[in-house]
CSV table of C-alpha atoms in Angstrom, one decimal:
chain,number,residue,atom,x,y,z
Y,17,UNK,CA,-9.0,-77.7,-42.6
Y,18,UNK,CA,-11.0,-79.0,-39.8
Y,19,UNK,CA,-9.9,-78.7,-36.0
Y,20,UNK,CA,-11.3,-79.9,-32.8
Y,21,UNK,CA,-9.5,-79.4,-29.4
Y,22,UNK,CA,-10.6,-82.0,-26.7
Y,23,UNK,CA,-9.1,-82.8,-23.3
Y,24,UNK,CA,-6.1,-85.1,-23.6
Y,25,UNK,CA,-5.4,-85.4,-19.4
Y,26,UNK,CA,-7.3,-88.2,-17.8
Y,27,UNK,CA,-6.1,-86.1,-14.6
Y,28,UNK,CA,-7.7,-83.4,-15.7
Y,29,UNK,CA,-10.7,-81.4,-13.4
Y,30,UNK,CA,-12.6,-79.4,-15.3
Y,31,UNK,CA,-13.7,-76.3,-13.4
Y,32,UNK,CA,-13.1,-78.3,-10.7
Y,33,UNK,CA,-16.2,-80.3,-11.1
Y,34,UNK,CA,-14.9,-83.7,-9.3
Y,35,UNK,CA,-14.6,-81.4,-6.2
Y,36,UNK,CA,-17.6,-79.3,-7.0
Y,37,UNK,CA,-20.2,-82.5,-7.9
Y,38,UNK,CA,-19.8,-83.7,-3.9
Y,39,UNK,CA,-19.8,-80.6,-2.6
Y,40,UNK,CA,-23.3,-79.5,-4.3
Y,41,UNK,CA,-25.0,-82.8,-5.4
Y,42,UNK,CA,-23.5,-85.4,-3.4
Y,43,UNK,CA,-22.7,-87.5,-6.2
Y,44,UNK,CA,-19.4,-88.0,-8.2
Y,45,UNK,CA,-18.7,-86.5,-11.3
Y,46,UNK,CA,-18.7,-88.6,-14.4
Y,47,UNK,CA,-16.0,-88.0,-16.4
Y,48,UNK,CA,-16.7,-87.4,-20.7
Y,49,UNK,CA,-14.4,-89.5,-22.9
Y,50,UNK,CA,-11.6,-88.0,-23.8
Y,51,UNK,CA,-9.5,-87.5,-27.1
Y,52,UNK,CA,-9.4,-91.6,-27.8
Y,53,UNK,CA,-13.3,-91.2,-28.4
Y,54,UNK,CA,-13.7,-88.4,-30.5
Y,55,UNK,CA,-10.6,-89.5,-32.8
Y,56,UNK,CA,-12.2,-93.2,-32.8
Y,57,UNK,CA,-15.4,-91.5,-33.7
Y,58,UNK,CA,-14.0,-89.8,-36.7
Y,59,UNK,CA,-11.9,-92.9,-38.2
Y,60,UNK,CA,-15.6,-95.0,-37.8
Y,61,UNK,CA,-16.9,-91.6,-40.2
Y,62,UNK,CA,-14.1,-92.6,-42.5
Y,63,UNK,CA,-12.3,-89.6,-41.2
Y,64,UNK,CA,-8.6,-90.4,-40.6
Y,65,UNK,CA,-7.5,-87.6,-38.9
Y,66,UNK,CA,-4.0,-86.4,-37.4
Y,67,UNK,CA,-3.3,-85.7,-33.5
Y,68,UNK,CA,-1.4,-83.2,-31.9
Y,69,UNK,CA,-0.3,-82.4,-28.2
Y,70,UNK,CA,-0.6,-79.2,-26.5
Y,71,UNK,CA,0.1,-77.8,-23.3
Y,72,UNK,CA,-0.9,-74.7,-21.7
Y,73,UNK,CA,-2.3,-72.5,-19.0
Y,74,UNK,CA,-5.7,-71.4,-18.8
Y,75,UNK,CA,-6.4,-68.7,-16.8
Y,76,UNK,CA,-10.6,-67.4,-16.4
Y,77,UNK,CA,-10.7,-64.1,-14.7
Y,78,UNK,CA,-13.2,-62.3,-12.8
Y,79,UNK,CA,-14.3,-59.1,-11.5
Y,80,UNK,CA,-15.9,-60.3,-8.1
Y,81,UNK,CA,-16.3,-63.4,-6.6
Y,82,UNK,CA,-20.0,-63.0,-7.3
Y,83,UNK,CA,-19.2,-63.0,-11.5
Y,84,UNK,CA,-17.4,-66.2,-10.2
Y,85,UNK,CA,-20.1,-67.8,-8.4
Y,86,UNK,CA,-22.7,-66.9,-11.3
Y,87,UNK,CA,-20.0,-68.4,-14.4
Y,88,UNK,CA,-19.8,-72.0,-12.3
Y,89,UNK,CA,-23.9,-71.5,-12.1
Y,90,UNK,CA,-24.2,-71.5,-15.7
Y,91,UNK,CA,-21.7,-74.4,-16.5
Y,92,UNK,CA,-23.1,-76.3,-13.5
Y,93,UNK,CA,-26.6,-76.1,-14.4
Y,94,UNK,CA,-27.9,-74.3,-11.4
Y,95,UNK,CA,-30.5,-71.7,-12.0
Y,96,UNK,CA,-31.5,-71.4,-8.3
Y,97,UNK,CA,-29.3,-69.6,-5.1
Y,98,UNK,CA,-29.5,-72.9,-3.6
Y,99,UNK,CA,-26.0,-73.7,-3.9
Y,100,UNK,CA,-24.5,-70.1,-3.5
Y,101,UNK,CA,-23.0,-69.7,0.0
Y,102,UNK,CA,-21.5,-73.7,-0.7
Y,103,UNK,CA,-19.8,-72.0,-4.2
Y,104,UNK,CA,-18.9,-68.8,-2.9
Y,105,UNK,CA,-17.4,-70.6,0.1
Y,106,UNK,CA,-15.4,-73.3,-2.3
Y,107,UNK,CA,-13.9,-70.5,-4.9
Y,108,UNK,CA,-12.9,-67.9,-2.0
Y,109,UNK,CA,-10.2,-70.7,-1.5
Y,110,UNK,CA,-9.4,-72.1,-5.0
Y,111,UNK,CA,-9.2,-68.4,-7.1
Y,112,UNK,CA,-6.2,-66.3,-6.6
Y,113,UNK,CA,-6.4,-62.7,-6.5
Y,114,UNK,CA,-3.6,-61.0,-8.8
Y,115,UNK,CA,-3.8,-57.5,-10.2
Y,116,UNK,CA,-7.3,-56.7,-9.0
Y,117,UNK,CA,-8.9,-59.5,-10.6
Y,118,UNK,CA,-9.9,-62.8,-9.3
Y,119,UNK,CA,-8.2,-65.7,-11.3
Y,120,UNK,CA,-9.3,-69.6,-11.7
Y,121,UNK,CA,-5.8,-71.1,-12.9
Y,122,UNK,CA,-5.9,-74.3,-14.7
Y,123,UNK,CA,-2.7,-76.4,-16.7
Y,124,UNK,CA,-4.6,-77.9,-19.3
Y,125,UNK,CA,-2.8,-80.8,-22.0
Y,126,UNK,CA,-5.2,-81.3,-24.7
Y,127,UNK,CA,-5.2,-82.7,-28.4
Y,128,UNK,CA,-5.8,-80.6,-31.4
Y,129,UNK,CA,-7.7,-82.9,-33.9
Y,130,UNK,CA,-7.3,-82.4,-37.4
Y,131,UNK,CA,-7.7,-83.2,-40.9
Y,132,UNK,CA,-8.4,-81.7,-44.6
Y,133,UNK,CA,-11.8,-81.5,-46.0
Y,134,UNK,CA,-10.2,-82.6,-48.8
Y,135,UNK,CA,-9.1,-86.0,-47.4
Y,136,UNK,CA,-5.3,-85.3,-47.9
């Protein structure tokens, strides 16, 4: 069997990136297609696959809030300490400290794509 999970909440903000792009690039942040495109996708491959719906809490800890800052680096693109004091600034009020560790907490819904290699 074959699965693919893809975002399934056109509400979604992944990592916060709709408040994040404005913040650091002044532009807004385009949104990818969501489930629709990769399942329309697959039945134009000939691949009629099935769709199910799942909820759930995603929660990405860190040690420090400078792991934090580096982690939205890397999935930002950022490879200079331009934007540093701006991110640093932006998570010390969106993560929540809980147990000694620093949390980003996200409700995701999403839509587990499947189907048999088989075709059955």
């Amino acid at each position: 069997m074959v699965f693919i999970i893809v975002n399934a909440d056109p509400k979604a903000d992944k990592f916060y990136y709709r408040e994040l792009y404005p913040l650091l690039f002044k532009k807004e942040f385009v949104k990818e297609g969501d489930y629709l495109t990769t399942y329309a996708a697959l039945h134009d491959l000939g691949i009629y696959a099935n769709i199910e719906m799942i909820e759930y809490d995603f929660d990405q800890p860190f040690e420090s809030i400078e792991e934090a800052v580096e982690f939205w680096k890397e999935y930002l693109g950022i490879v200079t300490e331009e934007h540093d004091a701006a991110l640093k600034g932006f998570l010390s009020k969106k993560l929540v400290k809980r147990r000694g560790v620093l949390l980003a907490k996200f409700h995701k819904r999403s839509a587990v794509i499947w189907w048999r290699k088989d075709g059955r």
